[in-house]
CSV table of N, CA and C in Angstrom, one decimal:
chain,number,residue,atom,x,y,z
A,1,UNK,N,0.8,-1.3,0.0
A,1,UNK,CA,-0.1,-0.1,-0.2
A,1,UNK,C,1.1,1.3,-0.1
A,2,UNK,N,2.2,1.2,0.3
A,2,UNK,CA,3.0,2.2,0.6
A,2,UNK,C,3.9,2.3,-0.8
A,3,UNK,N,3.4,3.5,-1.5
A,3,UNK,CA,3.9,3.5,-2.9
A,3,UNK,C,5.3,4.6,-2.9
A,4,UNK,N,6.1,4.3,-3.7
A,4,UNK,CA,7.2,5.1,-4.0
A,4,UNK,C,7.1,5.3,-5.4
A,5,UNK,N,7.3,6.8,-5.9
A,5,UNK,CA,6.8,7.3,-7.3
A,5,UNK,C,8.1,7.9,-7.7
A,6,UNK,N,8.7,7.5,-8.9
A,6,UNK,CA,9.8,8.3,-9.7
A,6,UNK,C,9.2,8.8,-11.0
A,7,UNK,N,9.6,10.0,-11.0
A,7,UNK,CA,8.9,10.6,-12.5
A,7,UNK,C,10.0,11.6,-13.3
A,8,UNK,N,9.7,11.4,-14.5
A,8,UNK,CA,10.6,12.0,-15.4
A,8,UNK,C,10.3,13.4,-15.4
A,9,UNK,N,9.2,14.0,-15.1
A,9,UNK,CA,8.5,15.2,-14.8
A,9,UNK,C,7.8,15.6,-13.9
A,10,UNK,N,7.9,16.6,-13.1
A,10,UNK,CA,7.1,17.0,-12.0
A,10,UNK,C,5.4,17.0,-12.1
A,11,UNK,N,5.0,17.3,-13.2
A,11,UNK,CA,3.6,17.2,-13.2
A,11,UNK,C,3.0,16.1,-13.2
A,12,UNK,N,3.7,15.0,-13.9
A,12,UNK,CA,3.1,13.6,-13.8
A,12,UNK,C,3.3,13.2,-12.4
A,13,UNK,N,4.2,13.5,-11.8
A,13,UNK,CA,4.3,13.0,-10.4
A,13,UNK,C,3.0,13.8,-9.3
A,14,UNK,N,2.7,14.9,-9.5
A,14,UNK,CA,1.4,15.4,-8.8
A,14,UNK,C,0.2,14.6,-9.4
A,15,UNK,N,0.2,14.3,-10.7
A,15,UNK,CA,-1.1,13.6,-11.1
A,15,UNK,C,-1.1,12.1,-10.6
A,16,UNK,N,0.0,11.6,-10.5
A,16,UNK,CA,0.1,10.2,-10.1
A,16,UNK,C,-0.1,10.0,-8.2
A,17,UNK,N,0.4,11.0,-7.8
A,17,UNK,CA,0.1,11.2,-6.5
A,17,UNK,C,-1.4,11.4,-6.2
A,18,UNK,N,-2.0,12.2,-7.0
A,18,UNK,CA,-3.2,12.4,-6.7
A,18,UNK,C,-3.9,11.2,-7.2
A,19,UNK,N,-3.9,10.5,-8.0
A,19,UNK,CA,-4.5,9.2,-8.3
A,19,UNK,C,-4.2,8.2,-7.3
A,20,UNK,N,-3.0,8.2,-6.9
A,20,UNK,CA,-2.8,7.0,-5.8
A,20,UNK,C,-3.4,7.2,-4.3
A,21,UNK,N,-3.7,8.4,-4.0
A,21,UNK,CA,-4.5,9.1,-3.1
A,21,UNK,C,-6.0,8.6,-3.2
A,22,UNK,N,-6.6,9.0,-4.4
A,22,UNK,CA,-7.9,8.8,-4.7
A,22,UNK,C,-8.2,7.1,-4.7
A,23,UNK,N,-7.1,6.3,-5.0
A,23,UNK,CA,-7.3,4.9,-4.9
A,23,UNK,C,-6.7,4.2,-3.7
A,24,UNK,N,-6.8,5.0,-2.5
A,24,UNK,CA,-6.4,4.6,-1.3
A,24,UNK,C,-5.1,3.9,-1.0
A,25,UNK,N,-4.0,4.5,-1.8
A,25,UNK,CA,-2.7,4.2,-1.9
A,25,UNK,C,-2.1,5.2,-0.8
A,26,UNK,N,-0.9,4.9,-0.3
A,26,UNK,CA,-0.1,5.8,0.4
A,26,UNK,C,1.1,6.0,-0.3
A,27,UNK,N,1.2,7.5,-0.6
A,27,UNK,CA,2.5,7.9,-1.2
A,27,UNK,C,3.2,8.5,0.2
A,28,UNK,N,4.3,7.4,0.5
A,28,UNK,CA,4.9,7.3,1.8
A,28,UNK,C,6.1,8.6,1.7
A,29,UNK,N,6.2,9.3,2.8
A,29,UNK,CA,7.5,10.2,3.0
A,29,UNK,C,8.6,8.9,3.1
A,30,UNK,N,9.7,9.8,2.3
A,30,UNK,CA,10.9,9.0,2.0
A,30,UNK,C,11.7,9.3,3.5
A,31,UNK,N,12.5,8.1,3.7
A,31,UNK,CA,13.2,8.1,5.0
A,31,UNK,C,14.7,9.0,4.7
A,32,UNK,N,15.3,9.4,6.0
A,32,UNK,CA,16.1,10.3,5.3
A,32,UNK,C,17.2,9.6,4.6
A,33,UNK,N,17.5,8.4,5.2
A,33,UNK,CA,18.6,7.6,4.2
A,33,UNK,C,18.4,7.6,2.8
A,34,UNK,N,17.2,7.2,2.6
A,34,UNK,CA,16.8,7.3,1.0
A,34,UNK,C,17.0,8.6,0.4
A,35,UNK,N,16.4,9.7,1.0
A,35,UNK,CA,16.7,10.8,0.3
A,35,UNK,C,18.2,11.2,0.1
A,36,UNK,N,19.2,10.8,1.5
A,36,UNK,CA,20.5,11.0,1.3
A,36,UNK,C,21.2,10.2,0.0
A,37,UNK,N,20.8,9.0,0.1
A,37,UNK,CA,21.2,8.2,-1.3
A,37,UNK,C,20.8,8.7,-2.8
A,38,UNK,N,19.7,9.4,-2.8
A,38,UNK,CA,19.1,9.7,-4.1
A,38,UNK,C,19.7,11.1,-4.4
A,39,UNK,N,20.2,11.8,-3.3
A,39,UNK,CA,20.7,13.0,-3.3
A,39,UNK,C,22.1,13.0,-4.1
A,40,UNK,N,23.0,11.7,-4.0
A,40,UNK,CA,24.1,11.5,-4.5
A,40,UNK,C,24.1,11.0,-6.2
A,41,UNK,N,22.8,11.0,-6.4
A,41,UNK,CA,22.4,10.6,-7.9
A,41,UNK,C,21.9,11.5,-8.8
A,42,UNK,N,21.1,12.4,-8.1
A,42,UNK,CA,20.4,13.5,-9.0
A,42,UNK,C,20.9,15.0,-8.7
A,43,UNK,N,20.5,15.9,-9.6
A,43,UNK,CA,21.0,17.2,-9.2
A,43,UNK,C,20.5,17.6,-8.0
A,44,UNK,N,21.0,18.9,-7.8
A,44,UNK,CA,20.7,19.4,-6.2
A,44,UNK,C,19.2,19.8,-6.3
A,45,UNK,N,18.5,20.1,-7.4
A,45,UNK,CA,17.5,20.8,-7.8
A,45,UNK,C,16.1,19.6,-7.5
A,46,UNK,N,16.8,18.3,-7.5
A,46,UNK,CA,15.4,17.3,-7.4
A,46,UNK,C,14.6,17.6,-6.3
A,47,UNK,N,13.4,16.9,-6.3
A,47,UNK,CA,12.3,17.2,-5.1
A,47,UNK,C,12.7,17.0,-3.8
A,48,UNK,N,13.4,16.2,-3.3
A,48,UNK,CA,13.9,15.5,-2.0
A,48,UNK,C,12.7,14.9,-1.4
A,49,UNK,N,11.7,14.6,-1.9
A,49,UNK,CA,10.6,13.9,-1.4
A,49,UNK,C,10.0,12.9,-2.5
A,50,UNK,N,9.0,12.3,-1.9
A,50,UNK,CA,8.2,11.3,-2.8
A,50,UNK,C,6.9,12.1,-3.3
A,51,UNK,N,6.7,12.3,-4.6
A,51,UNK,CA,7.3,11.6,-5.7
A,51,UNK,C,8.7,12.2,-6.0
A,52,UNK,N,9.5,11.3,-6.5
A,52,UNK,CA,10.9,11.7,-6.7
A,52,UNK,C,10.8,12.1,-8.5
A,53,UNK,N,11.4,13.3,-8.3
A,53,UNK,CA,11.4,14.1,-9.7
A,53,UNK,C,12.9,14.0,-10.1
A,54,UNK,N,13.2,13.6,-11.2
A,54,UNK,CA,14.5,13.4,-11.8
A,54,UNK,C,15.1,14.9,-12.2
A,55,UNK,N,14.3,15.9,-11.9
A,55,UNK,CA,14.6,17.2,-12.3
A,55,UNK,C,15.4,17.4,-13.2
A,56,UNK,N,15.0,16.7,-14.5
A,56,UNK,CA,15.4,17.1,-16.0
A,56,UNK,C,16.9,16.8,-16.1
A,57,UNK,N,17.4,15.7,-15.2
A,57,UNK,CA,18.7,15.0,-15.2
A,57,UNK,C,18.6,14.4,-16.6
A,58,UNK,N,19.8,14.0,-17.2
A,58,UNK,CA,19.8,12.9,-18.5
A,58,UNK,C,21.1,12.2,-18.2
A,59,UNK,N,21.6,12.0,-17.2
A,59,UNK,CA,22.7,11.0,-16.5
A,59,UNK,C,21.6,9.6,-16.5
A,60,UNK,N,21.6,8.8,-17.5
A,60,UNK,CA,20.7,7.8,-17.5
A,60,UNK,C,21.4,6.4,-16.7
A,61,UNK,N,22.8,6.8,-16.5
A,61,UNK,CA,23.2,5.5,-15.5
A,61,UNK,C,22.8,6.0,-14.0
A,62,UNK,N,22.7,7.2,-13.8
A,62,UNK,CA,22.3,7.6,-12.4
A,62,UNK,C,20.7,7.4,-12.4
A,63,UNK,N,19.9,8.0,-13.4
A,63,UNK,CA,18.6,7.7,-13.4
A,63,UNK,C,18.3,6.3,-13.0
A,64,UNK,N,18.8,5.3,-13.8
A,64,UNK,CA,18.5,4.1,-13.5
A,64,UNK,C,18.7,3.5,-12.2
A,65,UNK,N,19.6,4.2,-11.4
A,65,UNK,CA,19.8,3.8,-10.1
A,65,UNK,C,18.9,4.0,-9.0
A,66,UNK,N,18.4,5.3,-9.1
A,66,UNK,CA,17.1,5.8,-8.4
A,66,UNK,C,16.1,4.9,-8.0
A,67,UNK,N,15.3,4.2,-9.0
A,67,UNK,CA,14.3,3.3,-8.8
A,67,UNK,C,14.8,2.1,-7.9
A,68,UNK,N,16.1,1.7,-7.9
A,68,UNK,CA,16.8,0.4,-7.1
A,68,UNK,C,16.8,1.1,-5.6
A,69,UNK,N,17.0,2.3,-5.8
A,69,UNK,CA,16.9,3.1,-4.2
A,69,UNK,C,15.6,2.7,-3.5
A,70,UNK,N,14.8,3.3,-4.1
A,70,UNK,CA,13.4,3.4,-3.8
A,70,UNK,C,13.0,1.7,-3.4
A,71,UNK,N,13.3,0.8,-4.1
A,71,UNK,CA,12.7,-0.4,-4.1
A,71,UNK,C,13.7,-1.3,-3.0
A,72,UNK,N,14.9,-0.9,-2.6
A,72,UNK,CA,15.4,-1.5,-1.4
A,72,UNK,C,14.8,-1.0,-0.3
A,73,UNK,N,14.3,0.0,-0.1
A,73,UNK,CA,13.8,0.7,1.1
A,73,UNK,C,12.7,-0.1,1.7
A,74,UNK,N,12.7,-0.5,2.9
A,74,UNK,CA,11.6,-1.0,3.5
A,74,UNK,C,10.3,-0.3,3.7
A,75,UNK,N,10.4,1.1,3.5
A,75,UNK,CA,9.3,2.1,3.7
A,75,UNK,C,8.4,2.0,2.2
A,76,UNK,N,9.0,1.6,1.1
A,76,UNK,CA,8.1,1.3,-0.2
A,76,UNK,C,7.6,-0.1,-0.1
A,77,UNK,N,6.5,-0.3,-0.6
A,77,UNK,CA,5.8,-1.6,-1.0
A,77,UNK,C,6.0,-1.8,-2.2
A,78,UNK,N,5.5,-0.6,-3.1
A,78,UNK,CA,5.4,-0.9,-4.9
A,78,UNK,C,6.0,0.5,-5.1
A,79,UNK,N,6.4,0.3,-6.5
A,79,UNK,CA,7.1,1.4,-7.2
A,79,UNK,C,6.3,1.7,-8.4
A,80,UNK,N,6.1,3.0,-8.8
A,80,UNK,CA,5.3,3.7,-9.7
A,80,UNK,C,6.4,4.3,-10.4
A,81,UNK,N,6.6,3.8,-11.8
A,81,UNK,CA,7.5,4.5,-12.6
A,81,UNK,C,6.8,5.3,-13.8
A,82,UNK,N,7.0,6.7,-13.8
A,82,UNK,CA,6.4,7.7,-14.8
A,82,UNK,C,7.4,8.0,-15.8
A,83,UNK,N,7.3,7.6,-16.9
A,83,UNK,CA,8.1,8.3,-18.0
A,83,UNK,C,9.5,7.8,-18.3
A,84,UNK,N,9.6,6.3,-17.6
A,84,UNK,CA,11.1,5.9,-17.6
A,84,UNK,C,11.1,5.2,-19.0
A,85,UNK,N,10.1,4.8,-19.8
A,85,UNK,CA,10.1,4.4,-20.9
A,85,UNK,C,9.3,5.1,-21.9
A,86,UNK,N,9.3,4.8,-23.4
A,86,UNK,CA,8.4,5.0,-24.1
A,86,UNK,C,8.5,6.6,-24.9
A,87,UNK,N,9.6,7.5,-24.4
A,87,UNK,CA,9.9,8.4,-25.1
A,87,UNK,C,10.4,8.6,-26.5
A,88,UNK,N,10.8,7.2,-26.9
A,88,UNK,CA,11.6,7.0,-28.3
A,88,UNK,C,10.4,7.0,-29.1
A,89,UNK,N,9.3,6.0,-28.7
A,89,UNK,CA,8.3,6.1,-29.8
A,89,UNK,C,7.7,7.5,-30.3
A,90,UNK,N,7.8,8.7,-29.3
A,90,UNK,CA,7.3,10.2,-29.6
A,90,UNK,C,8.5,10.5,-30.6
A,91,UNK,N,9.5,10.5,-29.9
A,91,UNK,CA,10.9,11.1,-30.6
A,91,UNK,C,11.1,10.5,-32.1
A,92,UNK,N,10.8,9.2,-32.3
A,92,UNK,CA,10.9,8.6,-33.8
A,92,UNK,C,10.0,9.3,-34.6
A,93,UNK,N,8.6,9.4,-34.1
A,93,UNK,CA,7.6,10.1,-35.0
A,93,UNK,C,8.1,11.5,-35.7
A,94,UNK,N,8.8,12.2,-34.6
A,94,UNK,CA,9.0,13.4,-35.0
A,94,UNK,C,10.5,13.8,-35.2
A,95,UNK,N,11.2,13.0,-35.2
A,95,UNK,CA,12.6,13.1,-35.7
A,95,UNK,C,13.0,12.1,-36.9
A,96,UNK,N,12.3,12.1,-37.7
A,96,UNK,CA,12.6,10.9,-39.0
A,96,UNK,C,14.0,11.6,-39.6
A,97,UNK,N,14.3,13.0,-39.5
A,97,UNK,CA,15.3,13.5,-40.1
A,97,UNK,C,16.5,13.2,-39.2
A,98,UNK,N,16.6,12.9,-38.1
A,98,UNK,CA,17.5,12.6,-37.1
A,98,UNK,C,17.7,11.1,-36.6
A,99,UNK,N,18.0,10.3,-37.4
A,99,UNK,CA,17.9,8.9,-37.1
A,99,UNK,C,18.8,8.5,-36.2
A,100,UNK,N,19.9,9.1,-35.8
A,100,UNK,CA,21.0,8.9,-34.9
A,100,UNK,C,20.0,9.1,-33.5
A,101,UNK,N,19.6,10.3,-33.4
A,101,UNK,CA,19.0,10.6,-31.7
A,101,UNK,C,17.9,9.8,-31.9
A,102,UNK,N,17.2,9.4,-32.7
A,102,UNK,CA,16.2,8.3,-32.4
A,102,UNK,C,16.6,6.9,-32.0
A,103,UNK,N,17.6,6.5,-32.7
A,103,UNK,CA,18.2,5.2,-32.2
A,103,UNK,C,18.9,5.3,-30.8
A,104,UNK,N,19.3,6.4,-30.4
A,104,UNK,CA,19.8,6.7,-28.9
A,104,UNK,C,18.9,6.5,-28.0
A,105,UNK,N,17.6,7.2,-28.4
A,105,UNK,CA,16.5,6.8,-27.3
A,105,UNK,C,15.9,5.6,-27.4
A,106,UNK,N,16.0,4.9,-28.6
A,106,UNK,CA,15.2,3.5,-28.5
A,106,UNK,C,16.4,2.5,-27.6
A,107,UNK,N,17.6,2.9,-27.8
A,107,UNK,CA,18.5,2.1,-27.0
A,107,UNK,C,18.6,2.5,-25.4
A,108,UNK,N,18.1,3.5,-25.3
A,108,UNK,CA,17.8,4.2,-23.7
A,108,UNK,C,16.5,3.4,-23.1
A,109,UNK,N,15.7,3.1,-24.0
A,109,UNK,CA,14.4,2.7,-23.5
A,109,UNK,C,14.7,1.2,-23.4
A,110,UNK,N,15.6,0.6,-24.4
A,110,UNK,CA,15.8,-1.1,-24.1
A,110,UNK,C,16.6,-1.2,-22.8
A,111,UNK,N,17.4,-0.2,-22.6
A,111,UNK,CA,18.5,-0.3,-21.2
A,111,UNK,C,17.3,0.0,-20.0
A,112,UNK,N,16.5,0.8,-20.1
A,112,UNK,CA,15.5,0.9,-19.1
A,112,UNK,C,14.8,-0.4,-18.8
A,113,UNK,N,14.1,-1.2,-20.0
A,113,UNK,CA,13.4,-2.2,-19.7
A,113,UNK,C,14.1,-3.3,-19.3
A,114,UNK,N,15.3,-3.4,-19.6
A,114,UNK,CA,16.3,-4.4,-18.9
A,114,UNK,C,16.6,-4.3,-17.6
A,115,UNK,N,16.6,-3.1,-17.1
A,115,UNK,CA,16.9,-2.7,-15.7
A,115,UNK,C,15.4,-3.2,-14.9
A,116,UNK,N,14.0,-2.8,-15.6
A,116,UNK,CA,13.2,-3.0,-14.9
A,116,UNK,C,12.9,-4.6,-14.8
A,117,UNK,N,13.4,-5.5,-15.8
A,117,UNK,CA,13.5,-7.1,-15.6
A,117,UNK,C,14.1,-7.4,-14.5
A,118,UNK,N,15.3,-6.7,-14.4
A,118,UNK,CA,16.3,-7.3,-13.5
A,118,UNK,C,15.7,-6.7,-12.0
A,119,UNK,N,15.1,-5.6,-11.9
A,119,UNK,CA,14.5,-5.4,-10.6
A,119,UNK,C,13.2,-6.1,-10.2
A,120,UNK,N,12.7,-6.7,-11.0
A,120,UNK,CA,11.5,-7.4,-11.1
A,120,UNK,C,12.0,-8.8,-10.4
A,121,UNK,N,13.3,-9.3,-10.9
A,121,UNK,CA,13.9,-10.6,-10.5
A,121,UNK,C,14.5,-10.3,-9.1
A,122,UNK,N,14.9,-9.2,-8.7
A,122,UNK,CA,15.6,-9.0,-7.2
A,122,UNK,C,14.8,-8.4,-6.1
A,123,UNK,N,13.6,-7.8,-6.5
A,123,UNK,CA,12.8,-7.2,-5.4
A,123,UNK,C,11.5,-7.6,-5.6
A,124,UNK,N,10.9,-8.3,-4.4
A,124,UNK,CA,9.5,-8.8,-4.4
A,124,UNK,C,8.4,-7.9,-4.4
A,125,UNK,N,8.5,-6.7,-5.3
A,125,UNK,CA,7.7,-5.7,-5.0
A,125,UNK,C,7.2,-5.2,-6.5
A,126,UNK,N,5.5,-4.8,-6.4
A,126,UNK,CA,5.1,-4.7,-7.7
A,126,UNK,C,5.8,-3.3,-8.4
A,127,UNK,N,6.2,-3.3,-9.8
A,127,UNK,CA,6.9,-2.0,-10.4
A,127,UNK,C,5.5,-2.0,-11.7
A,128,UNK,N,5.1,-0.7,-11.6
A,128,UNK,CA,4.0,-0.4,-12.5
A,128,UNK,C,4.5,0.8,-13.3
A,129,UNK,N,4.2,0.8,-14.6
A,129,UNK,CA,4.9,1.8,-15.1
A,129,UNK,C,3.8,2.6,-15.9
A,130,UNK,N,3.8,3.9,-16.0
A,130,UNK,CA,3.2,4.9,-16.9
A,130,UNK,C,4.2,5.2,-17.9
A,131,UNK,N,3.7,5.3,-19.2
A,131,UNK,CA,4.6,5.5,-20.3
A,131,UNK,C,4.2,6.7,-21.1
A,132,UNK,N,5.2,7.4,-21.9
A,132,UNK,CA,4.8,8.3,-22.5
A,132,UNK,C,3.9,7.9,-24.0
A,133,UNK,N,4.1,6.6,-24.1
A,133,UNK,CA,3.6,6.1,-25.2
A,133,UNK,C,2.3,5.3,-25.1
A,134,UNK,N,1.6,5.5,-26.2
A,134,UNK,CA,0.5,4.2,-26.2
A,134,UNK,C,0.5,3.6,-27.2
A,135,UNK,N,1.8,3.5,-27.8
A,135,UNK,CA,2.1,2.5,-28.8
A,135,UNK,C,2.1,1.1,-28.4
A,136,UNK,N,0.9,0.3,-28.9
A,136,UNK,CA,0.6,-1.0,-28.7
A,136,UNK,C,2.1,-2.0,-28.6
A,137,UNK,N,3.0,-1.7,-29.5
A,137,UNK,CA,4.2,-2.5,-29.7
A,137,UNK,C,5.2,-2.4,-28.3
A,138,UNK,N,5.2,-1.3,-28.0
A,138,UNK,CA,6.0,-1.1,-26.5
A,138,UNK,C,5.2,-1.7,-25.5
A,139,UNK,N,3.7,-1.3,-25.2
A,139,UNK,CA,3.2,-1.9,-24.1
A,139,UNK,C,3.2,-3.4,-24.2
A,140,UNK,N,3.0,-4.0,-25.2
A,140,UNK,CA,3.1,-5.5,-25.3
A,140,UNK,C,4.5,-6.0,-25.1
A,141,UNK,N,5.7,-5.5,-25.5
A,141,UNK,CA,6.9,-5.7,-25.1
A,141,UNK,C,7.0,-5.7,-23.6
A,142,UNK,N,6.7,-4.7,-23.0
A,142,UNK,CA,6.9,-4.6,-21.7
A,142,UNK,C,6.0,-5.9,-20.8
A,143,UNK,N,4.7,-6.0,-21.3
A,143,UNK,CA,4.1,-7.1,-20.7
A,143,UNK,C,4.6,-8.4,-20.9
A,144,UNK,N,5.2,-8.6,-22.3
A,144,UNK,CA,5.7,-9.9,-22.2
A,144,UNK,C,6.9,-10.2,-21.3
A,145,UNK,N,7.6,-9.1,-20.9
A,145,UNK,CA,8.6,-9.3,-19.8
A,145,UNK,C,8.3,-9.1,-18.4
A,146,UNK,N,6.8,-9.1,-18.3
A,146,UNK,CA,6.4,-9.1,-16.8
A,146,UNK,C,6.1,-7.8,-16.2
A,147,UNK,N,6.1,-6.8,-17.3
A,147,UNK,CA,6.3,-5.3,-16.6
A,147,UNK,C,4.8,-4.9,-17.0
A,148,UNK,N,4.0,-4.4,-15.9
A,148,UNK,CA,2.7,-3.7,-16.1
A,148,UNK,C,3.0,-2.3,-16.5
A,149,UNK,N,2.3,-2.0,-17.9
A,149,UNK,CA,2.6,-0.5,-18.3
A,149,UNK,C,1.3,-0.2,-19.0
A,150,UNK,N,1.1,1.2,-18.5
A,150,UNK,CA,-0.1,1.8,-18.9
A,150,UNK,C,0.2,3.4,-19.4
A,151,UNK,N,-0.8,3.7,-20.3
A,151,UNK,CA,-0.5,5.0,-20.8
A,151,UNK,C,-0.7,6.3,-20.1
A,152,UNK,N,-1.3,6.1,-18.8
A,152,UNK,CA,-1.6,7.4,-17.9
A,152,UNK,C,-1.0,6.9,-16.3
A,153,UNK,N,-0.7,7.9,-15.7
A,153,UNK,CA,-0.3,7.7,-14.3
A,153,UNK,C,-1.8,7.1,-13.5
A,154,UNK,N,-3.1,7.7,-13.8
A,154,UNK,CA,-4.1,7.6,-13.2
A,154,UNK,C,-4.6,5.8,-13.3
A,155,UNK,N,-4.4,5.4,-14.7
A,155,UNK,CA,-4.5,3.9,-14.8
A,155,UNK,C,-3.5,3.1,-14.3
A,156,UNK,N,-2.4,3.6,-14.1
A,156,UNK,CA,-1.4,2.7,-13.4
A,156,UNK,C,-1.3,2.7,-11.8
A,157,UNK,N,-2.1,3.9,-11.3
A,157,UNK,CA,-2.4,4.0,-9.9
A,157,UNK,C,-3.6,3.0,-9.6
A,158,UNK,N,-4.4,3.1,-10.6
A,158,UNK,CA,-5.7,2.2,-10.3
A,158,UNK,C,-5.6,0.7,-10.1
A,159,UNK,N,-4.5,0.2,-11.2
A,159,UNK,CA,-4.1,-1.0,-11.2
A,159,UNK,C,-3.4,-1.4,-10.1
A,160,UNK,N,-2.4,-0.4,-9.7
A,160,UNK,CA,-1.7,-1.0,-8.4
A,160,UNK,C,-2.5,-1.0,-7.3
A,161,UNK,N,-3.7,0.0,-7.1
A,161,UNK,CA,-4.6,-0.3,-6.1
A,161,UNK,C,-5.3,-1.7,-5.8
A,162,UNK,N,-5.7,-2.2,-7.2
A,162,UNK,CA,-6.4,-3.5,-7.5
A,162,UNK,C,-5.5,-4.5,-7.1
A,163,UNK,N,-4.1,-4.5,-7.2
A,163,UNK,CA,-3.0,-5.3,-6.9
A,163,UNK,C,-3.0,-5.4,-5.3
A,164,UNK,N,-3.0,-4.2,-4.6
A,164,UNK,CA,-3.0,-4.3,-3.3
A,164,UNK,C,-4.3,-5.1,-2.8
A,165,UNK,N,-5.4,-4.6,-3.3
A,165,UNK,CA,-6.7,-5.2,-3.1
A,165,UNK,C,-6.8,-6.8,-3.1
A,166,UNK,N,-6.0,-7.2,-3.9
A,166,UNK,CA,-5.9,-8.7,-4.4
A,166,UNK,C,-5.1,-9.2,-3.5
A,167,UNK,N,-3.9,-8.6,-3.2
A,167,UNK,CA,-3.0,-9.1,-1.8
A,167,UNK,C,-3.7,-9.1,-0.8
A,168,UNK,N,-4.3,-8.3,-0.3
A,168,UNK,CA,-5.0,-8.2,1.2
A,168,UNK,C,-6.3,-9.2,1.1
A,169,UNK,N,-6.9,-9.7,0.0
A,169,UNK,CA,-7.8,-10.8,-0.4
A,169,UNK,C,-7.2,-12.1,0.0
A,170,UNK,N,-5.9,-12.3,-0.6
A,170,UNK,CA,-5.3,-13.6,-0.3
A,170,UNK,C,-4.7,-13.8,0.9
A,171,UNK,N,-4.3,-12.6,1.7
A,171,UNK,CA,-4.0,-12.6,3.1
A,171,UNK,C,-5.3,-13.1,4.1
A,172,UNK,N,-6.3,-12.6,3.6
A,172,UNK,CA,-7.4,-12.9,4.5
A,172,UNK,C,-7.7,-14.5,4.2
A,173,UNK,N,-7.6,-15.0,3.1
A,173,UNK,CA,-7.8,-16.4,2.6
A,173,UNK,C,-6.8,-17.4,3.6
A,174,UNK,N,-5.8,-16.9,3.8
A,174,UNK,CA,-4.5,-17.6,4.4
A,174,UNK,C,-4.6,-17.5,5.7
A,175,UNK,N,-5.5,-16.7,6.6
A,175,UNK,CA,-5.3,-16.5,7.8
A,175,UNK,C,-6.5,-17.1,8.4
């Protein structure tokens, strides 16, 4: 029920926070040690709170480390990733005359997807993605790899709330 949110843009973080709260999820305060660890990875202007906003940083090696910091925390039960993948499909549509840039975006998306697959194996917590893309091919690729991906933060939060509800149902059956 305790959600960590990582966003590529502040406004999506606000939308996701509102959606999580509306669906009965807790957007938790981050422990001091989590904030300090993220402080080492993102620019000084980052939000210093949940939702974690990457503050326009483009160091993708560091950006890929932040979700792992959140997943390691005992304060977070689930991770909502916003804008972590999917920008390449938009970029390709509008940059046909810049193929190298588009190729770079696709490679970044692939590296991010591989990171999410690895986190799924390492951390027994749900990872839900809201992507910039409604491209069916990307959503299918993510789902095939066991990653729940949706085109809006509202849908992602609603699915996460249903997962929590299902977990609580299973716990009641087991007791």
